[in-house]
Structures are given as C-alpha cells and as structure tokens.
C-alpha atoms as an extended CHARMM CRD file, in Angstrom:
* protein
*
       253  EXT
         1         1  UNK       CA            -20.9510000000       39.1870000000      -11.7820000000  PROA      1               0.0000000000
         2         2  UNK       CA            -20.5550000000       39.3030000000       -8.0320000000  PROA      2               0.0000000000
         3         3  UNK       CA            -20.5920000000       42.6450000000       -6.2680000000  PROA      3               0.0000000000
         4         4  UNK       CA            -18.0470000000       43.7110000000       -3.6810000000  PROA      4               0.0000000000
         5         5  UNK       CA            -18.1960000000       44.7110000000       -0.0640000000  PROA      5               0.0000000000
         6         6  UNK       CA            -15.1440000000       45.7020000000        1.9490000000  PROA      6               0.0000000000
         7         7  UNK       CA            -13.5790000000       43.8000000000        4.8480000000  PROA      7               0.0000000000
         8         8  UNK       CA            -13.8930000000       46.0110000000        7.8960000000  PROA      8               0.0000000000
         9         9  UNK       CA            -15.4060000000       45.4780000000       11.2870000000  PROA      9               0.0000000000
        10        10  UNK       CA            -18.6490000000       46.8020000000        9.8730000000  PROA      10              0.0000000000
        11        11  UNK       CA            -18.4950000000       45.3500000000        6.3470000000  PROA      11              0.0000000000
        12        12  UNK       CA            -16.2620000000       42.3040000000        6.0330000000  PROA      12              0.0000000000
        13        13  UNK       CA            -13.8470000000       42.1030000000        3.1550000000  PROA      13              0.0000000000
        14        14  UNK       CA            -16.1300000000       40.0080000000        1.0660000000  PROA      14              0.0000000000
        15        15  UNK       CA            -18.0710000000       39.9070000000       -2.1060000000  PROA      15              0.0000000000
        16        16  UNK       CA            -21.7660000000       39.7540000000       -1.4260000000  PROA      16              0.0000000000
        17        17  UNK       CA            -24.3410000000       39.4940000000       -4.1660000000  PROA      17              0.0000000000
        18        18  UNK       CA            -26.7690000000       41.9140000000       -2.5410000000  PROA      18              0.0000000000
        19        19  UNK       CA            -24.1960000000       44.4700000000       -1.3330000000  PROA      19              0.0000000000
        20        20  UNK       CA            -24.8860000000       43.2020000000        2.1620000000  PROA      20              0.0000000000
        21        21  UNK       CA            -22.8540000000       44.5270000000        5.0520000000  PROA      21              0.0000000000
        22        22  UNK       CA            -21.3100000000       41.7990000000        7.1870000000  PROA      22              0.0000000000
        23        23  UNK       CA            -18.9530000000       41.6180000000       10.1410000000  PROA      23              0.0000000000
        24        24  UNK       CA            -15.2410000000       40.8450000000        9.7510000000  PROA      24              0.0000000000
        25        25  UNK       CA            -13.6200000000       37.7040000000        8.2720000000  PROA      25              0.0000000000
        26        26  UNK       CA            -12.3020000000       34.5760000000        9.9580000000  PROA      26              0.0000000000
        27        27  UNK       CA            -10.6840000000       31.2050000000        9.3760000000  PROA      27              0.0000000000
        28        28  UNK       CA            -13.2490000000       28.5380000000        8.5050000000  PROA      28              0.0000000000
        29        29  UNK       CA            -12.3280000000       24.8550000000        8.7850000000  PROA      29              0.0000000000
        30        30  UNK       CA             -9.0330000000       25.5450000000       10.5420000000  PROA      30              0.0000000000
        31        31  UNK       CA             -7.4330000000       24.2870000000       13.7370000000  PROA      31              0.0000000000
        32        32  UNK       CA             -5.7680000000       25.8960000000       16.7450000000  PROA      32              0.0000000000
        33        33  UNK       CA             -2.2880000000       27.1420000000       15.8600000000  PROA      33              0.0000000000
        34        34  UNK       CA              0.3380000000       25.7990000000       18.3100000000  PROA      34              0.0000000000
        35        35  UNK       CA              1.9150000000       28.2840000000       20.7160000000  PROA      35              0.0000000000
        36        36  UNK       CA              4.8500000000       30.0440000000       19.0800000000  PROA      36              0.0000000000
        37        37  UNK       CA              3.6480000000       29.3740000000       15.5350000000  PROA      37              0.0000000000
        38        38  UNK       CA              3.1800000000       32.5170000000       13.4270000000  PROA      38              0.0000000000
        39        39  UNK       CA              5.1590000000       34.7840000000       15.8040000000  PROA      39              0.0000000000
        40        40  UNK       CA              4.6280000000       37.6760000000       13.3860000000  PROA      40              0.0000000000
        41        41  UNK       CA              0.8060000000       37.4850000000       13.4840000000  PROA      41              0.0000000000
        42        42  UNK       CA             -0.9100000000       40.3100000000       15.3780000000  PROA      42              0.0000000000
        43        43  UNK       CA             -4.4290000000       41.1740000000       16.4460000000  PROA      43              0.0000000000
        44        44  UNK       CA             -5.7410000000       44.6730000000       15.7840000000  PROA      44              0.0000000000
        45        45  UNK       CA             -8.1030000000       45.6690000000       18.5720000000  PROA      45              0.0000000000
        46        46  UNK       CA            -10.5570000000       48.4880000000       19.0500000000  PROA      46              0.0000000000
        47        47  UNK       CA             -8.9910000000       50.6150000000       21.7830000000  PROA      47              0.0000000000
        48        48  UNK       CA            -12.4080000000       51.4970000000       23.1930000000  PROA      48              0.0000000000
        49        49  UNK       CA            -13.3330000000       47.9110000000       24.0960000000  PROA      49              0.0000000000
        50        50  UNK       CA            -10.3220000000       45.6740000000       23.3740000000  PROA      50              0.0000000000
        51        51  UNK       CA            -12.1710000000       43.6440000000       20.7520000000  PROA      51              0.0000000000
        52        52  UNK       CA            -10.3370000000       42.0430000000       17.8430000000  PROA      52              0.0000000000
        53        53  UNK       CA            -11.4070000000       43.4090000000       14.4490000000  PROA      53              0.0000000000
        54        54  UNK       CA             -8.5860000000       42.6280000000       11.9970000000  PROA      54              0.0000000000
        55        55  UNK       CA             -5.2680000000       40.8560000000       11.6830000000  PROA      55              0.0000000000
        56        56  UNK       CA             -1.8350000000       42.0280000000       10.6340000000  PROA      56              0.0000000000
        57        57  UNK       CA              1.7860000000       40.9370000000       10.4670000000  PROA      57              0.0000000000
        58        58  UNK       CA              4.9880000000       42.3170000000       11.9590000000  PROA      58              0.0000000000
        59        59  UNK       CA              7.3730000000       43.3780000000        9.1710000000  PROA      59              0.0000000000
        60        60  UNK       CA              9.8710000000       45.2770000000       11.3440000000  PROA      60              0.0000000000
        61        61  UNK       CA             10.2770000000       46.3840000000       14.9500000000  PROA      61              0.0000000000
        62        62  UNK       CA              8.4320000000       49.5730000000       14.0540000000  PROA      62              0.0000000000
        63        63  UNK       CA              5.8110000000       48.5320000000       11.4650000000  PROA      63              0.0000000000
        64        64  UNK       CA              2.7590000000       46.2730000000       11.1370000000  PROA      64              0.0000000000
        65        65  UNK       CA              1.3640000000       45.4510000000        7.6910000000  PROA      65              0.0000000000
        66        66  UNK       CA             -2.3920000000       45.0150000000        7.2720000000  PROA      66              0.0000000000
        67        67  UNK       CA             -5.2260000000       45.7030000000        4.8350000000  PROA      67              0.0000000000
        68        68  UNK       CA             -6.0420000000       49.3320000000        4.0730000000  PROA      68              0.0000000000
        69        69  UNK       CA             -9.7220000000       48.7060000000        4.7120000000  PROA      69              0.0000000000
        70        70  UNK       CA             -8.8610000000       47.7570000000        8.3130000000  PROA      70              0.0000000000
        71        71  UNK       CA             -7.5170000000       51.2810000000        8.8410000000  PROA      71              0.0000000000
        72        72  UNK       CA             -9.9570000000       53.2880000000        6.7420000000  PROA      72              0.0000000000
        73        73  UNK       CA            -12.4120000000       55.1930000000        8.8960000000  PROA      73              0.0000000000
        74        74  UNK       CA            -10.1800000000       55.1760000000       11.9740000000  PROA      74              0.0000000000
        75        75  UNK       CA             -9.7380000000       58.8390000000       12.8160000000  PROA      75              0.0000000000
        76        76  UNK       CA             -6.7570000000       58.5670000000       15.1390000000  PROA      76              0.0000000000
        77        77  UNK       CA             -3.8720000000       56.1180000000       15.6780000000  PROA      77              0.0000000000
        78        78  UNK       CA             -5.0020000000       55.8900000000       19.2980000000  PROA      78              0.0000000000
        79        79  UNK       CA             -8.1930000000       54.1770000000       18.0730000000  PROA      79              0.0000000000
        80        80  UNK       CA             -6.1850000000       50.9690000000       17.5450000000  PROA      80              0.0000000000
        81        81  UNK       CA             -4.2530000000       48.6530000000       19.8500000000  PROA      81              0.0000000000
        82        82  UNK       CA             -1.9150000000       45.9520000000       18.5420000000  PROA      82              0.0000000000
        83        83  UNK       CA             -1.7760000000       42.6090000000       20.3500000000  PROA      83              0.0000000000
        84        84  UNK       CA              1.4000000000       40.5330000000       19.9030000000  PROA      84              0.0000000000
        85        85  UNK       CA              3.2920000000       37.6470000000       21.4610000000  PROA      85              0.0000000000
        86        86  UNK       CA              0.5880000000       35.0380000000       21.9690000000  PROA      86              0.0000000000
        87        87  UNK       CA             -1.8230000000       32.9860000000       19.8780000000  PROA      87              0.0000000000
        88        88  UNK       CA             -4.3190000000       33.4970000000       22.7060000000  PROA      88              0.0000000000
        89        89  UNK       CA             -6.1930000000       36.7960000000       22.3500000000  PROA      89              0.0000000000
        90        90  UNK       CA             -6.4520000000       37.0870000000       26.1240000000  PROA      90              0.0000000000
        91        91  UNK       CA             -2.7030000000       36.8090000000       26.7830000000  PROA      91              0.0000000000
        92        92  UNK       CA             -1.1660000000       39.3170000000       24.3790000000  PROA      92              0.0000000000
        93        93  UNK       CA              1.2560000000       42.1800000000       24.9280000000  PROA      93              0.0000000000
        94        94  UNK       CA             -0.3250000000       45.4450000000       23.7870000000  PROA      94              0.0000000000
        95        95  UNK       CA              1.4210000000       48.0790000000       21.6870000000  PROA      95              0.0000000000
        96        96  UNK       CA             -0.0150000000       51.4110000000       20.5780000000  PROA      96              0.0000000000
        97        97  UNK       CA              0.0310000000       53.1180000000       17.1910000000  PROA      97              0.0000000000
        98        98  UNK       CA              1.8050000000       56.3440000000       16.2770000000  PROA      98              0.0000000000
        99        99  UNK       CA              0.5900000000       56.5960000000       12.6590000000  PROA      99              0.0000000000
       100       100  UNK       CA             -1.8260000000       54.8460000000       10.2910000000  PROA      100             0.0000000000
       101       101  UNK       CA             -0.6290000000       54.7360000000        6.6790000000  PROA      101             0.0000000000
       102       102  UNK       CA             -3.0170000000       53.8130000000        3.8580000000  PROA      102             0.0000000000
       103       103  UNK       CA             -1.7920000000       53.3460000000        0.2820000000  PROA      103             0.0000000000
       104       104  UNK       CA             -2.4270000000       56.5580000000       -1.6650000000  PROA      104             0.0000000000
       105       105  UNK       CA             -4.2810000000       54.6910000000       -4.4200000000  PROA      105             0.0000000000
       106       106  UNK       CA             -6.5090000000       52.5960000000       -2.1850000000  PROA      106             0.0000000000
       107       107  UNK       CA            -10.1120000000       52.6210000000       -3.3850000000  PROA      107             0.0000000000
       108       108  UNK       CA            -12.7470000000       51.3920000000       -0.9550000000  PROA      108             0.0000000000
       109       109  UNK       CA            -15.2190000000       50.7720000000       -3.7890000000  PROA      109             0.0000000000
       110       110  UNK       CA            -13.2720000000       48.1110000000       -5.7060000000  PROA      110             0.0000000000
       111       111  UNK       CA            -10.4260000000       47.4050000000       -3.2570000000  PROA      111             0.0000000000
       112       112  UNK       CA             -7.3130000000       47.8430000000       -5.3780000000  PROA      112             0.0000000000
       113       113  UNK       CA             -4.1750000000       48.6680000000       -3.3730000000  PROA      113             0.0000000000
       114       114  UNK       CA             -5.7550000000       47.2710000000       -0.2010000000  PROA      114             0.0000000000
       115       115  UNK       CA             -2.6110000000       47.6120000000        1.8650000000  PROA      115             0.0000000000
       116       116  UNK       CA             -1.6450000000       49.7030000000        4.8550000000  PROA      116             0.0000000000
       117       117  UNK       CA              0.9610000000       50.0620000000        7.5690000000  PROA      117             0.0000000000
       118       118  UNK       CA              0.7810000000       50.8650000000       11.2560000000  PROA      118             0.0000000000
       119       119  UNK       CA              3.7640000000       52.7200000000       12.6810000000  PROA      119             0.0000000000
       120       120  UNK       CA              4.1420000000       51.8090000000       16.3370000000  PROA      120             0.0000000000
       121       121  UNK       CA              4.7280000000       54.2530000000       19.1660000000  PROA      121             0.0000000000
       122       122  UNK       CA              7.7760000000       52.2400000000       20.2500000000  PROA      122             0.0000000000
       123       123  UNK       CA              9.8260000000       49.4030000000       18.8120000000  PROA      123             0.0000000000
       124       124  UNK       CA              8.6360000000       45.8530000000       19.4160000000  PROA      124             0.0000000000
       125       125  UNK       CA             10.9280000000       43.7430000000       21.5880000000  PROA      125             0.0000000000
       126       126  UNK       CA             11.5530000000       40.5110000000       19.6870000000  PROA      126             0.0000000000
       127       127  UNK       CA             11.8060000000       37.1050000000       21.3620000000  PROA      127             0.0000000000
       128       128  UNK       CA             10.9220000000       33.4910000000       20.5250000000  PROA      128             0.0000000000
       129       129  UNK       CA              7.1970000000       34.2860000000       20.3020000000  PROA      129             0.0000000000
       130       130  UNK       CA              7.4770000000       37.7470000000       18.7130000000  PROA      130             0.0000000000
       131       131  UNK       CA              9.3810000000       38.3510000000       15.4950000000  PROA      131             0.0000000000
       132       132  UNK       CA              8.9570000000       39.7770000000       12.0110000000  PROA      132             0.0000000000
       133       133  UNK       CA              8.2040000000       38.0670000000        8.7230000000  PROA      133             0.0000000000
       134       134  UNK       CA              9.9300000000       38.9170000000        5.4490000000  PROA      134             0.0000000000
       135       135  UNK       CA              8.1550000000       39.6170000000        2.1710000000  PROA      135             0.0000000000
       136       136  UNK       CA              8.7730000000       36.8140000000       -0.3150000000  PROA      136             0.0000000000
       137       137  UNK       CA             11.6630000000       37.7550000000       -2.6090000000  PROA      137             0.0000000000
       138       138  UNK       CA             10.2120000000       36.7560000000       -5.9940000000  PROA      138             0.0000000000
       139       139  UNK       CA              6.9280000000       37.0530000000       -7.8390000000  PROA      139             0.0000000000
       140       140  UNK       CA              6.2720000000       33.3100000000       -7.7780000000  PROA      140             0.0000000000
       141       141  UNK       CA              3.2660000000       31.7390000000       -9.4970000000  PROA      141             0.0000000000
       142       142  UNK       CA              1.4590000000       30.0710000000       -6.5920000000  PROA      142             0.0000000000
       143       143  UNK       CA             -1.2170000000       28.2690000000       -8.6050000000  PROA      143             0.0000000000
       144       144  UNK       CA             -1.6720000000       24.8570000000       -6.9680000000  PROA      144             0.0000000000
       145       145  UNK       CA              0.8890000000       25.6200000000       -4.2430000000  PROA      145             0.0000000000
       146       146  UNK       CA              0.0150000000       24.9730000000       -0.5890000000  PROA      146             0.0000000000
       147       147  UNK       CA             -0.0480000000       28.1440000000        1.5080000000  PROA      147             0.0000000000
       148       148  UNK       CA             -0.9400000000       28.9170000000        5.1160000000  PROA      148             0.0000000000
       149       149  UNK       CA             -3.4430000000       31.5030000000        6.2900000000  PROA      149             0.0000000000
       150       150  UNK       CA             -4.0210000000       32.3490000000        9.9410000000  PROA      150             0.0000000000
       151       151  UNK       CA             -6.3530000000       34.5770000000       11.8950000000  PROA      151             0.0000000000
       152       152  UNK       CA             -8.8690000000       35.1220000000       14.6670000000  PROA      152             0.0000000000
       153       153  UNK       CA            -11.8370000000       35.5910000000       12.3480000000  PROA      153             0.0000000000
       154       154  UNK       CA            -15.2050000000       34.0560000000       13.0930000000  PROA      154             0.0000000000
       155       155  UNK       CA            -15.3870000000       30.2660000000       12.9030000000  PROA      155             0.0000000000
       156       156  UNK       CA            -18.3420000000       30.4160000000       10.5300000000  PROA      156             0.0000000000
       157       157  UNK       CA            -20.5650000000       33.1590000000        9.1400000000  PROA      157             0.0000000000
       158       158  UNK       CA            -22.1850000000       34.7980000000       12.1520000000  PROA      158             0.0000000000
       159       159  UNK       CA            -20.3160000000       32.4790000000       14.5080000000  PROA      159             0.0000000000
       160       160  UNK       CA            -18.0260000000       33.2360000000       17.4640000000  PROA      160             0.0000000000
       161       161  UNK       CA            -14.5620000000       34.7850000000       17.3780000000  PROA      161             0.0000000000
       162       162  UNK       CA            -12.0490000000       32.1900000000       18.6270000000  PROA      162             0.0000000000
       163       163  UNK       CA             -9.7560000000       32.9470000000       21.5350000000  PROA      163             0.0000000000
       164       164  UNK       CA             -7.0210000000       30.8080000000       19.9440000000  PROA      164             0.0000000000
       165       165  UNK       CA             -5.3970000000       31.6890000000       16.6180000000  PROA      165             0.0000000000
       166       166  UNK       CA             -6.7220000000       29.4850000000       13.8160000000  PROA      166             0.0000000000
       167       167  UNK       CA             -4.7900000000       28.3270000000       10.7610000000  PROA      167             0.0000000000
       168       168  UNK       CA             -5.5940000000       26.3720000000        7.6310000000  PROA      168             0.0000000000
       169       169  UNK       CA             -3.7770000000       25.1950000000        4.5070000000  PROA      169             0.0000000000
       170       170  UNK       CA             -5.1300000000       26.5430000000        1.2170000000  PROA      170             0.0000000000
       171       171  UNK       CA             -3.9810000000       26.3000000000       -2.4050000000  PROA      171             0.0000000000
       172       172  UNK       CA             -3.0740000000       29.0770000000       -4.7870000000  PROA      172             0.0000000000
       173       173  UNK       CA             -5.7260000000       29.5240000000       -7.4650000000  PROA      173             0.0000000000
       174       174  UNK       CA             -5.4610000000       30.4450000000      -11.1380000000  PROA      174             0.0000000000
       175       175  UNK       CA             -5.2740000000       34.2220000000      -11.5560000000  PROA      175             0.0000000000
       176       176  UNK       CA             -7.1860000000       33.9730000000      -14.8360000000  PROA      176             0.0000000000
       177       177  UNK       CA             -9.9910000000       31.9180000000      -13.2970000000  PROA      177             0.0000000000
       178       178  UNK       CA            -10.1590000000       34.2200000000      -10.2740000000  PROA      178             0.0000000000
       179       179  UNK       CA            -10.3920000000       37.2740000000      -12.5220000000  PROA      179             0.0000000000
       180       180  UNK       CA            -13.2480000000       35.6590000000      -14.4430000000  PROA      180             0.0000000000
       181       181  UNK       CA            -15.2220000000       35.3530000000      -11.1870000000  PROA      181             0.0000000000
       182       182  UNK       CA            -14.4370000000       38.7690000000       -9.7130000000  PROA      182             0.0000000000
       183       183  UNK       CA            -13.9840000000       40.8450000000      -12.8820000000  PROA      183             0.0000000000
       184       184  UNK       CA            -12.9830000000       43.6290000000      -13.0980000000  PROA      184             0.0000000000
       185       185  UNK       CA            -11.5520000000       43.7640000000       -9.5800000000  PROA      185             0.0000000000
       186       186  UNK       CA             -8.5870000000       41.3490000000       -9.8390000000  PROA      186             0.0000000000
       187       187  UNK       CA             -5.2430000000       42.9550000000      -10.7110000000  PROA      187             0.0000000000
       188       188  UNK       CA             -1.5680000000       41.9790000000      -10.6610000000  PROA      188             0.0000000000
       189       189  UNK       CA             -1.6330000000       43.2330000000       -7.0780000000  PROA      189             0.0000000000
       190       190  UNK       CA             -3.8070000000       40.3030000000       -5.9830000000  PROA      190             0.0000000000
       191       191  UNK       CA             -3.3180000000       36.6060000000       -5.3020000000  PROA      191             0.0000000000
       192       192  UNK       CA             -6.2210000000       34.1650000000       -5.0110000000  PROA      192             0.0000000000
       193       193  UNK       CA             -6.6350000000       30.9000000000       -3.1240000000  PROA      193             0.0000000000
       194       194  UNK       CA             -9.2890000000       28.2180000000       -3.2310000000  PROA      194             0.0000000000
       195       195  UNK       CA             -9.5260000000       25.1490000000       -1.0310000000  PROA      195             0.0000000000
       196       196  UNK       CA            -12.3140000000       22.6300000000       -0.6160000000  PROA      196             0.0000000000
       197       197  UNK       CA            -15.6860000000       24.0030000000        0.4520000000  PROA      197             0.0000000000
       198       198  UNK       CA            -15.6180000000       24.6700000000        4.1890000000  PROA      198             0.0000000000
       199       199  UNK       CA            -11.9940000000       25.8720000000        4.3510000000  PROA      199             0.0000000000
       200       200  UNK       CA            -10.9710000000       29.4880000000        3.9290000000  PROA      200             0.0000000000
       201       201  UNK       CA            -11.3180000000       32.9680000000        5.3740000000  PROA      201             0.0000000000
       202       202  UNK       CA            -14.3890000000       34.7900000000        6.6220000000  PROA      202             0.0000000000
       203       203  UNK       CA            -15.3010000000       37.8100000000        8.7860000000  PROA      203             0.0000000000
       204       204  UNK       CA            -12.4200000000       39.0210000000       11.0520000000  PROA      204             0.0000000000
       205       205  UNK       CA             -9.3830000000       37.6140000000        9.1950000000  PROA      205             0.0000000000
       206       206  UNK       CA             -8.9160000000       40.7880000000        7.1470000000  PROA      206             0.0000000000
       207       207  UNK       CA             -5.3410000000       42.0280000000        7.1010000000  PROA      207             0.0000000000
       208       208  UNK       CA             -3.9920000000       38.6780000000        8.2930000000  PROA      208             0.0000000000
       209       209  UNK       CA             -1.0500000000       36.8660000000        6.7480000000  PROA      209             0.0000000000
       210       210  UNK       CA             -0.9170000000       34.4010000000        3.8590000000  PROA      210             0.0000000000
       211       211  UNK       CA              2.4770000000       32.7080000000        3.9880000000  PROA      211             0.0000000000
       212       212  UNK       CA              4.6760000000       30.2940000000        2.0600000000  PROA      212             0.0000000000
       213       213  UNK       CA              6.9910000000       28.7350000000        4.5990000000  PROA      213             0.0000000000
       214       214  UNK       CA              7.9330000000       31.6850000000        6.7750000000  PROA      214             0.0000000000
       215       215  UNK       CA              7.6590000000       34.2650000000        3.9710000000  PROA      215             0.0000000000
       216       216  UNK       CA              4.8130000000       36.7280000000        3.6020000000  PROA      216             0.0000000000
       217       217  UNK       CA              2.9030000000       36.2790000000        0.3410000000  PROA      217             0.0000000000
       218       218  UNK       CA             -0.3730000000       38.1030000000        0.9170000000  PROA      218             0.0000000000
       219       219  UNK       CA             -2.7550000000       39.7970000000        3.3210000000  PROA      219             0.0000000000
       220       220  UNK       CA             -6.4670000000       38.9830000000        3.4880000000  PROA      220             0.0000000000
       221       221  UNK       CA             -8.4880000000       41.4210000000        1.3900000000  PROA      221             0.0000000000
       222       222  UNK       CA            -11.8760000000       40.1570000000        0.1830000000  PROA      222             0.0000000000
       223       223  UNK       CA            -13.9770000000       37.1890000000       -0.8970000000  PROA      223             0.0000000000
       224       224  UNK       CA            -17.4050000000       35.5610000000       -0.6630000000  PROA      224             0.0000000000
       225       225  UNK       CA            -18.3040000000       34.5710000000        2.9130000000  PROA      225             0.0000000000
       226       226  UNK       CA            -17.5320000000       32.1140000000        4.2010000000  PROA      226             0.0000000000
       227       227  UNK       CA            -15.6300000000       29.2320000000        2.5470000000  PROA      227             0.0000000000
       228       228  UNK       CA            -18.5780000000       28.5900000000        0.2420000000  PROA      228             0.0000000000
       229       229  UNK       CA            -16.5170000000       27.4040000000       -2.7190000000  PROA      229             0.0000000000
       230       230  UNK       CA            -15.4370000000       30.7980000000       -4.0840000000  PROA      230             0.0000000000
       231       231  UNK       CA            -11.8190000000       32.0110000000       -4.1640000000  PROA      231             0.0000000000
       232       232  UNK       CA            -10.4760000000       34.1550000000       -1.3400000000  PROA      232             0.0000000000
       233       233  UNK       CA             -8.5520000000       37.2140000000       -2.5110000000  PROA      233             0.0000000000
       234       234  UNK       CA             -5.3950000000       38.5920000000       -0.9130000000  PROA      234             0.0000000000
       235       235  UNK       CA             -3.2660000000       41.6490000000       -1.5720000000  PROA      235             0.0000000000
       236       236  UNK       CA             -0.0620000000       40.3500000000       -3.2200000000  PROA      236             0.0000000000
       237       237  UNK       CA              2.5690000000       41.8800000000       -0.9470000000  PROA      237             0.0000000000
       238       238  UNK       CA              5.4790000000       41.3700000000       -3.3790000000  PROA      238             0.0000000000
       239       239  UNK       CA              3.7440000000       43.7830000000       -5.7590000000  PROA      239             0.0000000000
       240       240  UNK       CA              3.9590000000       46.4870000000       -3.0620000000  PROA      240             0.0000000000
       241       241  UNK       CA              7.4030000000       45.6490000000       -1.6720000000  PROA      241             0.0000000000
       242       242  UNK       CA              8.9570000000       48.9870000000       -2.6930000000  PROA      242             0.0000000000
       243       243  UNK       CA              6.1330000000       50.9090000000       -1.0230000000  PROA      243             0.0000000000
       244       244  UNK       CA              6.5130000000       48.8830000000        2.1860000000  PROA      244             0.0000000000
       245       245  UNK       CA             10.3100000000       49.0340000000        2.2160000000  PROA      245             0.0000000000
       246       246  UNK       CA             10.2680000000       52.8160000000        1.7740000000  PROA      246             0.0000000000
       247       247  UNK       CA              8.7890000000       53.1680000000        5.2570000000  PROA      247             0.0000000000
       248       248  UNK       CA             10.7870000000       50.3800000000        6.8870000000  PROA      248             0.0000000000
       249       249  UNK       CA             14.0930000000       51.6930000000        5.5370000000  PROA      249             0.0000000000
       250       250  UNK       CA             13.2990000000       55.2530000000        6.6130000000  PROA      250             0.0000000000
       251       251  UNK       CA             12.6690000000       54.0280000000       10.1580000000  PROA      251             0.0000000000
       252       252  UNK       CA             15.9960000000       52.1840000000       10.1720000000  PROA      252             0.0000000000
       253       253  UNK       CA             18.0170000000       55.2380000000        9.1020000000  PROA      253             0.0000000000
C-alpha cells in the first residue's frame, strides 16, 4: 500500500512511499494554454513574496474553489493573494481574501473532503478573460473520458514553475482500480485520472481545475509524483455541490 502526503506548498498533494515531504504539484507533459483559455483558473500566491503555491477556480464573483490542504495552515485570509485574468503569472490582476473556508470534515491525514472556498474581499469584475465555471450537473461516470487539467505546477519533479499556464488532456480512470491502489483513501468524493506515463499533475497544481468541456469536474488533491504511471486523484466537486452552493447562494441573497 502506498502512503499519503498532502498537497501543500510544503508537502505536495501526493502519495509518497516514504512519507517524504515534497513541494507543490504541477502539470507534467503539458503545453502552454492559449491566452483566454480557462478564464476561471486562478493562481493562489503567498502574500509575503507573491509566489504561486496552489491553483483554484472561480465559481462566482465572490468565491474561489480550491483544495482544503491549500488553505490549511494559513492563519489569516491576508496571507493569500488571488491572481486572475491572465495565463501569465506575471500579468495577473490581484484580489485579496476576506475569509478562508475549509470543509468541516477535512482530514489532513487521509485527505477526505479536500475542498475549500476563498471568499473575496470584493466581487470579481468579469470580462472575456475572467469568468466563472459551473459545477457539472450530473454525477457522470468519467472512466475513459477525456478531461482537461490545467495549472502552474512544476514542469517535472523538482523542476521550475512555469510562467505560462500549462494544460494537458487526461482520461478518467476506473474508481475500483484507483481504490485498489490507494486503499483505503478513495471515496465517492474522489475522481481519478490516468494518462500515459509522463502526463499528469505534480507539485504546485493542487486546487486546480479538472474540467469536462467548460464544466468543473474536480480539483487536484493528491497522487504519486510526478506522472510516473500512477493515477492522479481529484476531489469530485459534484459530490460537494450542496456545500459549495450554500455559500454562493448566501452571497447572492
């Protein structure tokens, strides 16, 4: 059985057979995403130095969805900046956080319920390069289905963080087979992907979006670094739609 390590800036969301602590996850084997593609994708930055440490996705003018482990350990909302509006990390518009919301049942040991929200200090102004994504409306079986994952994670284990957003096509993987590899940590709240060796997520992609068309399917949670032929595991956002919508709807009322 593989052991688990969380995806944070200090310990990437990855399984690691020796409980090793790695840096954050990234896209391996991807290409530069064209300008304007993934207008909902955001970069979470350390406010003290402006460095990217996790991804996220815009789900309303007021809220960003990300992985809980990206927020755990951050003492104050002011610790995080949110970069939007450009696939170039150096050209983003910066928003600040008003509140960090971690799922009540998140467990940093085994990573169930690895989902969180950032409430922004002010509403995002939408335009052609900044908009929200919607959570997929059904609990589709994605086994064998092509999906897109994007992020600014490292280009290989220990490699550089790209300035340009990377994206790669991956395929949904059998839930049963994924559970056999990562038992007992796979639940109905997860979705797994597996592409050919050399394509997948790694350190720095945590919290980033897995999409089907323009719909949000998952957010990067954990896996074995980096694209070494093991499944990548995402939080299945549909499973948490009521929890997410509770906050979005309250902000709209």
